[in-house]
CSV table of C-alpha atoms in Angstrom, one decimal:
chain,number,residue,atom,x,y,z
A,1,MET,CA,19.4,129.1,-34.7
A,2,ARG,CA,19.2,127.4,-38.2
A,3,ARG,CA,20.4,123.9,-36.7
A,4,GLY,CA,17.6,124.5,-34.1
A,5,GLY,CA,14.9,125.4,-36.8
A,6,LEU,CA,16.3,122.3,-39.0
A,7,ALA,CA,15.8,120.0,-35.8
A,8,ALA,CA,12.4,121.3,-35.1
A,9,LEU,CA,11.5,120.6,-38.8
A,10,ALA,CA,12.8,117.0,-38.4
A,11,LEU,CA,11.0,116.5,-35.7
A,12,CYS,CA,7.7,117.9,-36.9
A,13,ALA,CA,8.0,115.9,-40.2
A,14,LEU,CA,8.0,112.7,-37.7
A,15,ALA,CA,5.4,113.9,-35.5
A,16,CYS,CA,3.6,116.0,-37.3
A,17,ALA,CA,3.2,114.4,-40.6
A,18,PRO,CA,-0.4,113.6,-41.7
A,19,GLY,CA,-1.1,110.1,-40.2
A,20,GLY,CA,1.4,110.4,-37.6
A,21,LEU,CA,-0.8,108.3,-35.4
A,22,GLU,CA,0.2,105.7,-32.8
A,23,VAL,CA,-2.1,103.2,-31.5
A,24,ARG,CA,-1.6,102.1,-27.9
A,25,ASP,CA,-3.0,99.9,-25.0
A,26,ALA,CA,-4.9,97.5,-27.3
A,27,VAL,CA,-6.7,94.9,-25.1
A,28,SER,CA,-9.7,92.5,-25.6
A,29,TYR,CA,-11.3,90.2,-23.0
A,30,PRO,CA,-12.5,86.6,-23.1
A,31,ALA,CA,-15.7,86.0,-24.8
A,32,ALA,CA,-17.8,82.7,-24.8
A,33,GLU,CA,-20.1,83.3,-27.9
A,34,GLY,CA,-19.6,87.2,-28.2
A,35,PRO,CA,-20.0,89.9,-28.9
A,36,GLY,CA,-16.3,90.7,-27.9
A,37,VAL,CA,-14.7,93.7,-27.2
A,38,VAL,CA,-11.6,95.9,-27.8
A,39,TYR,CA,-10.4,98.8,-25.9
A,40,LEU,CA,-7.4,100.9,-27.5
A,41,THR,CA,-5.8,104.4,-27.3
A,42,VAL,CA,-5.2,106.3,-30.7
A,43,VAL,CA,-2.3,109.0,-30.2
A,44,ASP,CA,-2.5,111.6,-32.9
A,45,GLY,CA,0.8,113.5,-33.8
A,46,GLY,CA,-0.5,115.4,-36.6
A,47,SER,CA,-3.6,117.4,-37.5
A,48,GLY,CA,-6.3,114.9,-36.5
A,49,ASP,CA,-8.0,112.0,-38.0
A,50,ARG,CA,-11.1,109.8,-37.9
A,51,LEU,CA,-11.3,106.1,-37.1
A,52,LEU,CA,-13.8,105.0,-39.7
A,53,SER,CA,-14.1,101.1,-39.1
A,54,ALA,CA,-12.3,98.3,-38.2
A,55,GLU,CA,-12.1,94.5,-39.1
A,56,THR,CA,-10.6,91.4,-37.9
A,57,PRO,CA,-10.7,87.9,-39.1
A,58,ALA,CA,-11.9,86.9,-35.6
A,59,ALA,CA,-15.3,88.4,-35.9
A,60,GLY,CA,-17.9,88.7,-38.9
A,61,GLN,CA,-18.4,92.4,-38.1
A,62,VAL,CA,-16.7,95.2,-35.9
A,63,MET,CA,-19.0,97.6,-34.7
A,64,LEU,CA,-17.8,101.4,-33.3
A,65,HIS,CA,-20.1,101.8,-30.2
A,66,GLU,CA,-20.1,103.8,-27.2
A,67,SER,CA,-21.8,103.3,-23.9
A,68,VAL,CA,-23.6,106.2,-22.6
A,69,GLN,CA,-25.0,106.6,-18.9
A,70,ARG,CA,-28.0,108.5,-18.9
A,71,GLY,CA,-29.6,109.0,-15.3
A,72,ASP,CA,-29.3,105.0,-14.2
A,73,ALA,CA,-29.9,104.0,-17.5
A,74,VAL,CA,-26.9,102.5,-19.9
A,75,GLU,CA,-27.3,102.9,-23.6
A,76,MET,CA,-25.4,101.7,-26.4
A,77,ARG,CA,-24.8,104.2,-29.3
A,78,ALA,CA,-23.5,103.2,-32.6
A,79,HIS,CA,-21.1,105.6,-34.5
A,80,GLY,CA,-21.6,104.8,-38.0
A,81,HIS,CA,-19.6,107.8,-39.0
A,82,GLY,CA,-16.5,106.7,-37.0
A,83,PHE,CA,-14.6,108.1,-33.8
A,84,PRO,CA,-13.0,111.4,-34.5
A,85,VAL,CA,-9.1,111.6,-33.2
A,86,PRO,CA,-8.6,115.0,-32.1
A,87,ALA,CA,-5.5,116.9,-33.7
A,88,GLY,CA,-2.5,116.2,-31.4
A,89,GLY,CA,-4.8,114.5,-28.7
A,90,GLU,CA,-6.2,111.0,-28.0
A,91,LEU,CA,-9.1,109.0,-29.0
A,92,ARG,CA,-9.7,106.8,-26.2
A,93,LEU,CA,-11.7,103.5,-26.4
A,94,GLU,CA,-12.0,102.4,-22.7
A,95,PRO,CA,-14.5,100.5,-20.5
A,96,GLY,CA,-17.8,102.4,-19.8
A,97,GLY,CA,-17.2,104.4,-22.7
A,98,LYS,CA,-16.4,104.1,-26.6
A,99,HIS,CA,-15.3,100.7,-27.7
A,100,LEU,CA,-15.1,98.4,-30.5
A,101,MET,CA,-17.5,95.5,-30.5
A,102,LEU,CA,-16.8,92.2,-32.3
A,103,MET,CA,-19.9,90.6,-33.6
A,104,ASP,CA,-20.6,87.1,-35.0
A,105,LEU,CA,-17.3,85.5,-33.2
A,106,VAL,CA,-15.7,82.8,-35.5
A,107,ALA,CA,-14.6,81.1,-32.3
A,108,PRO,CA,-14.8,82.0,-28.6
A,109,LEU,CA,-11.9,84.6,-27.3
A,110,ALA,CA,-9.9,83.1,-24.8
A,111,ALA,CA,-7.2,84.6,-22.5
A,112,GLY,CA,-3.7,84.4,-23.9
A,113,GLN,CA,-4.8,84.5,-27.6
A,114,ASP,CA,-3.9,87.5,-29.8
A,115,LEU,CA,-6.2,89.1,-32.2
A,116,VAL,CA,-5.0,90.9,-35.5
A,117,LEU,CA,-7.0,94.1,-35.9
A,118,THR,CA,-7.1,96.5,-38.9
A,119,LEU,CA,-8.1,99.8,-38.1
A,120,HIS,CA,-9.2,101.9,-41.1
A,121,PHE,CA,-8.5,105.8,-40.9
A,122,GLU,CA,-9.7,108.5,-42.7
A,123,ARG,CA,-6.1,110.0,-43.4
A,124,ALA,CA,-3.7,107.7,-42.0
A,125,GLY,CA,-5.1,104.7,-44.0
A,126,ASP,CA,-4.9,101.2,-42.4
A,127,ARG,CA,-3.2,100.2,-39.5
A,128,ARG,CA,-2.7,96.5,-38.1
A,129,VAL,CA,-2.8,96.3,-34.3
A,130,VAL,CA,-2.1,92.9,-32.3
A,131,VAL,CA,-4.4,92.9,-29.6
A,132,PRO,CA,-3.8,90.5,-26.7
A,133,VAL,CA,-6.8,88.9,-25.1
A,134,ARG,CA,-6.4,89.2,-21.3
A,135,GLU,CA,-8.2,87.7,-18.4
A,136,ARG,CA,-10.7,90.5,-16.7
B,1,MET,CA,-16.8,124.3,38.1
B,2,ARG,CA,-14.5,121.5,37.4
B,3,SER,CA,-17.0,118.9,38.9
B,4,ALA,CA,-19.7,120.1,36.7
B,5,SER,CA,-17.6,119.5,33.8
B,6,LEU,CA,-16.7,116.0,34.8
B,7,LEU,CA,-20.4,115.5,35.4
B,8,ALA,CA,-21.2,116.6,31.9
B,9,LEU,CA,-18.6,114.6,30.5
B,10,LEU,CA,-19.7,111.3,32.3
B,11,ALA,CA,-23.3,112.2,31.5
B,12,ALA,CA,-22.1,112.3,27.6
B,13,LEU,CA,-20.2,109.0,27.9
B,14,PRO,CA,-23.0,106.9,26.8
B,15,SER,CA,-23.7,108.8,23.6
B,16,LEU,CA,-19.9,108.9,22.9
B,17,ALA,CA,-19.7,105.3,23.2
B,18,ALA,CA,-22.8,104.9,20.8
B,19,LEU,CA,-20.9,107.0,18.4
B,20,ALA,CA,-17.8,105.1,18.7
B,21,CYS,CA,-19.8,101.8,17.9
B,22,THR,CA,-21.8,103.2,15.1
B,23,GLU,CA,-20.3,101.8,11.9
B,24,PRO,CA,-19.6,104.5,9.1
B,25,PRO,CA,-22.2,104.9,6.5
B,26,PHE,CA,-22.9,102.6,3.7
B,27,HIS,CA,-21.0,103.5,0.2
B,28,GLY,CA,-24.3,102.3,-1.6
B,29,ALA,CA,-27.4,104.1,-1.6
B,30,LEU,CA,-29.6,102.9,1.3
B,31,TYR,CA,-33.3,101.8,1.2
B,32,GLU,CA,-35.1,103.2,4.2
B,33,PRO,CA,-37.1,101.7,5.5
B,34,ALA,CA,-35.8,98.4,4.0
B,35,GLU,CA,-39.0,96.6,2.7
B,36,PRO,CA,-39.0,93.2,1.4
B,37,ALA,CA,-37.6,92.7,-2.1
B,38,PRO,CA,-40.0,92.1,-4.9
B,39,GLU,CA,-40.1,88.7,-6.0
B,40,ILE,CA,-38.2,88.0,-9.3
B,41,ALA,CA,-39.2,84.5,-10.9
B,42,GLY,CA,-38.2,82.9,-14.0
B,43,THR,CA,-35.4,80.1,-15.2
B,44,ASN,CA,-32.2,80.0,-14.0
B,45,TRP,CA,-29.5,78.9,-16.8
B,46,ASN,CA,-29.4,75.4,-15.9
B,47,GLY,CA,-33.1,75.0,-16.8
B,48,GLU,CA,-34.4,75.0,-13.0
B,49,PRO,CA,-36.9,77.5,-11.9
B,50,PHE,CA,-35.6,80.6,-10.0
B,51,SER,CA,-37.1,82.4,-7.3
B,52,LEU,CA,-35.3,85.6,-5.6
B,53,HIS,CA,-37.4,84.8,-2.4
B,54,ALA,CA,-35.9,81.2,-2.1
B,55,LEU,CA,-32.5,83.0,-1.6
B,56,ALA,CA,-33.7,84.3,1.7
B,57,GLY,CA,-30.7,83.7,4.1
B,58,ARG,CA,-28.1,85.0,1.8
B,59,VAL,CA,-27.0,88.3,0.5
B,60,THR,CA,-28.0,88.8,-2.9
B,61,VAL,CA,-26.9,91.4,-5.6
B,62,VAL,CA,-29.1,91.7,-8.7
B,63,PHE,CA,-28.1,93.2,-12.2
B,64,PHE,CA,-30.3,93.8,-15.2
B,65,GLY,CA,-28.2,93.2,-18.2
B,66,TYR,CA,-27.8,91.2,-21.4
B,67,THR,CA,-25.4,88.9,-23.3
B,68,SER,CA,-24.9,90.8,-26.3
B,69,CYS,CA,-23.7,93.7,-24.3
B,70,PRO,CA,-20.1,93.7,-24.7
B,71,ASP,CA,-18.8,96.5,-22.2
B,72,VAL,CA,-20.6,97.4,-19.2
B,73,CYS,CA,-22.3,94.2,-18.6
B,74,PRO,CA,-19.2,91.6,-18.7
B,75,ARG,CA,-17.3,94.5,-16.6
B,76,THR,CA,-19.8,94.3,-14.0
B,77,MET,CA,-20.2,90.7,-13.9
B,78,ALA,CA,-16.2,90.1,-13.8
B,79,LEU,CA,-16.2,92.8,-11.0
B,80,LEU,CA,-18.9,91.0,-8.7
B,81,GLY,CA,-16.6,88.0,-9.7
B,82,ARG,CA,-13.6,89.4,-8.1
B,83,VAL,CA,-15.7,90.8,-5.2
B,84,LYS,CA,-17.1,87.2,-4.2
B,85,ALA,CA,-13.6,85.6,-4.6
B,86,ASP,CA,-12.1,88.5,-2.5
B,87,LEU,CA,-14.8,88.0,0.4
B,88,GLY,CA,-13.3,84.3,0.7
B,89,ASP,CA,-15.6,82.0,2.9
B,90,ALA,CA,-18.0,84.8,3.7
B,91,GLY,CA,-18.6,85.1,-0.2
B,92,ASP,CA,-20.2,81.3,-0.3
B,93,ASP,CA,-23.3,83.1,1.3
B,94,LEU,CA,-23.2,85.9,-1.6
B,95,ALA,CA,-25.7,85.3,-4.5
B,96,VAL,CA,-25.2,87.0,-7.8
B,97,VAL,CA,-28.2,87.3,-10.0
B,98,LEU,CA,-28.3,88.5,-13.8
B,99,VAL,CA,-31.6,89.0,-15.0
B,100,SER,CA,-31.6,89.3,-18.6
B,101,VAL,CA,-33.6,92.2,-20.0
B,102,ASP,CA,-33.1,90.8,-23.7
B,103,PRO,CA,-35.1,87.5,-23.3
B,104,ASN,CA,-35.5,87.0,-27.0
B,105,ARG,CA,-31.9,86.5,-27.7
B,106,ASP,CA,-30.8,85.4,-24.2
B,107,SER,CA,-32.1,81.7,-24.0
B,108,VAL,CA,-31.3,79.8,-21.1
B,109,GLY,CA,-28.4,78.1,-22.9
B,110,ALA,CA,-26.7,81.6,-23.8
B,111,LEU,CA,-27.3,82.7,-20.3
B,112,GLY,CA,-25.4,79.6,-19.0
B,113,ARG,CA,-22.4,80.1,-21.4
B,114,TYR,CA,-22.3,83.6,-20.7
B,115,VAL,CA,-22.7,83.4,-16.6
B,116,ASN,CA,-20.2,80.4,-16.5
B,117,GLN,CA,-17.5,82.8,-17.9
B,118,PHE,CA,-17.6,84.5,-14.7
B,119,ASP,CA,-18.6,82.2,-11.8
B,120,PRO,CA,-20.7,79.1,-12.3
B,121,ASP,CA,-22.6,79.9,-8.9
B,122,PHE,CA,-24.0,82.9,-10.4
B,123,TYR,CA,-27.6,82.8,-11.6
B,124,GLY,CA,-28.6,83.7,-15.1
B,125,VAL,CA,-32.2,84.4,-15.0
B,126,HIS,CA,-34.5,84.3,-18.3
B,127,ALA,CA,-37.9,85.7,-17.7
B,128,SER,CA,-40.8,86.6,-20.2
B,129,LEU,CA,-41.3,90.1,-21.4
B,130,GLU,CA,-44.5,90.3,-19.6
B,131,ALA,CA,-42.8,89.2,-16.3
B,132,LEU,CA,-39.9,91.5,-16.8
B,133,ASP,CA,-42.1,94.5,-17.2
B,134,GLY,CA,-43.8,93.6,-13.7
B,135,ILE,CA,-40.2,93.1,-12.4
B,136,ALA,CA,-39.2,96.6,-13.7
B,137,SER,CA,-42.1,98.4,-12.4
B,138,ALA,CA,-41.7,96.9,-9.0
B,139,TYR,CA,-38.0,97.8,-8.8
B,140,THR,CA,-38.7,101.3,-10.7
B,141,ILE,CA,-36.1,100.6,-13.2
B,142,GLY,CA,-36.6,101.0,-17.1
B,143,PHE,CA,-35.2,98.9,-20.0
B,144,GLN,CA,-35.8,99.5,-23.6
B,145,ILE,CA,-35.2,96.9,-26.4
B,146,HIS,CA,-34.2,98.9,-29.6
B,147,ARG,CA,-35.5,98.2,-33.1
B,148,PRO,CA,-33.0,96.2,-35.1
B,149,ASP,CA,-30.6,97.8,-37.7
B,150,PHE,CA,-30.4,96.5,-41.0
B,151,THR,CA,-28.2,93.6,-39.9
B,152,GLY,CA,-30.7,92.3,-37.5
B,153,PHE,CA,-28.6,93.6,-34.3
B,154,TYR,CA,-30.3,95.6,-31.7
B,155,THR,CA,-29.2,97.0,-28.5
B,156,VAL,CA,-31.0,97.3,-25.1
B,157,ASP,CA,-30.9,100.1,-22.8
B,158,HIS,CA,-30.6,98.7,-19.2
B,159,PRO,CA,-30.1,99.9,-15.5
B,160,GLY,CA,-26.6,100.4,-14.6
B,161,SER,CA,-27.3,99.8,-10.7
B,162,LEU,CA,-27.0,96.9,-8.9
B,163,PHE,CA,-29.7,95.9,-6.3
B,164,VAL,CA,-28.7,94.5,-2.8
B,165,ILE,CA,-31.1,92.3,-0.7
B,166,ASP,CA,-30.1,91.3,2.6
B,167,ARG,CA,-30.1,87.9,4.2
B,168,ARG,CA,-33.7,88.6,5.5
B,169,GLY,CA,-35.1,89.4,1.9
B,170,ARG,CA,-35.1,93.1,2.1
B,171,LEU,CA,-34.1,95.5,-0.4
B,172,ARG,CA,-31.3,97.5,1.3
B,173,LEU,CA,-28.6,99.0,-1.1
B,174,ARG,CA,-28.3,100.2,-4.6
B,175,PHE,CA,-24.8,100.6,-6.3
B,176,ARG,CA,-24.3,102.7,-9.5
B,177,GLN,CA,-21.8,102.1,-12.1
B,178,ASP,CA,-19.4,104.3,-10.5
B,179,HIS,CA,-19.0,102.2,-7.4
B,180,GLY,CA,-15.8,100.5,-7.1
B,181,ALA,CA,-15.0,97.1,-6.1
B,182,ASP,CA,-13.6,98.1,-2.6
B,183,GLU,CA,-16.8,100.1,-1.9
B,184,ILE,CA,-18.9,97.2,-2.8
B,185,ARG,CA,-17.0,94.5,-1.2
B,186,SER,CA,-17.1,96.4,1.9
B,187,ASP,CA,-20.9,97.0,2.0
B,188,LEU,CA,-21.4,93.2,1.0
B,189,ALA,CA,-19.1,92.1,3.9
B,190,ARG,CA,-20.9,94.2,6.2
B,191,LEU,CA,-24.4,92.8,5.1
B,192,LEU,CA,-22.9,89.4,5.5
B,193,ARG,CA,-22.2,89.8,8.9
B,194,GLU,CA,-25.6,90.5,9.5
B,195,PRO,CA,-28.0,87.8,11.1
B,196,ALA,CA,-30.4,86.0,8.9
B,197,GLN,CA,-33.2,86.5,11.4
B,198,GLY,CA,-33.2,89.6,13.4
B,199,VAL,CA,-35.3,91.9,15.6
B,200,GLY,CA,-36.9,94.8,13.7
């Protein structure tokens, strides 16, 4: 009983610790002169967080954006206050929805290249992610 | 009794045969009746004048987007590139036209660099804002250029639809963003099988 309780505690220390975030499935696509795009998934193992901003040496600025379909119109909304990461859930940046927009590309993005992206989270701090640029 | 049933069956045969020959409905929304597609005129990315009407004889897909759109526009263009490639030889008769709804940022040169990422045979059309207003009205679509933020960046609301014009220059189908590549390819393949000139 006690051992089980300890094991659960140890597990929780790993998974439930504040900042117990995992970044998965990061991908970007070729872009001639921009803007570029990054999609990824943030899995939260704790009590939630917020992706505040991001940066990469490959672009002058990274903006948090969301494509929203209203009727037939496609709008792009800026999320200056970041994207919430739900407690124990996932923040998904995916085609046709939330995404990171890479403004002022330093050079065209080509398939086969890797981008180094730093994600700034409110609680978990900074996470560095290597983002492969893949053919669409 | 039995002969009456047989007669009824024989009488129904032509309509059954007609049913069997009827193709399933298109996946895209059908324009009925199909009317001549309104003209879209401007400058193609290679600097040459562009006229939609000059593409008569081919099946044409028109998308209204812009090059500073990182998500929906490149995804749509890449999808059309895949569809065209998958159509094989029939795809040679498919024209894909991106009409920029952001003429201030999308110079002819920028459109060229953008379109060539997907397929150098695609058209990237620059038209003036005045011309775009007329095109938007003729196609009953809207686009809105937002005010720049403090960095000077701005976004543009644009239609998500793809407009399909048949070989006879008639506006035939409209695809939504949630139509998949298979559905789009199937409908386009069917339109590509139609003759350029026909009765009716």
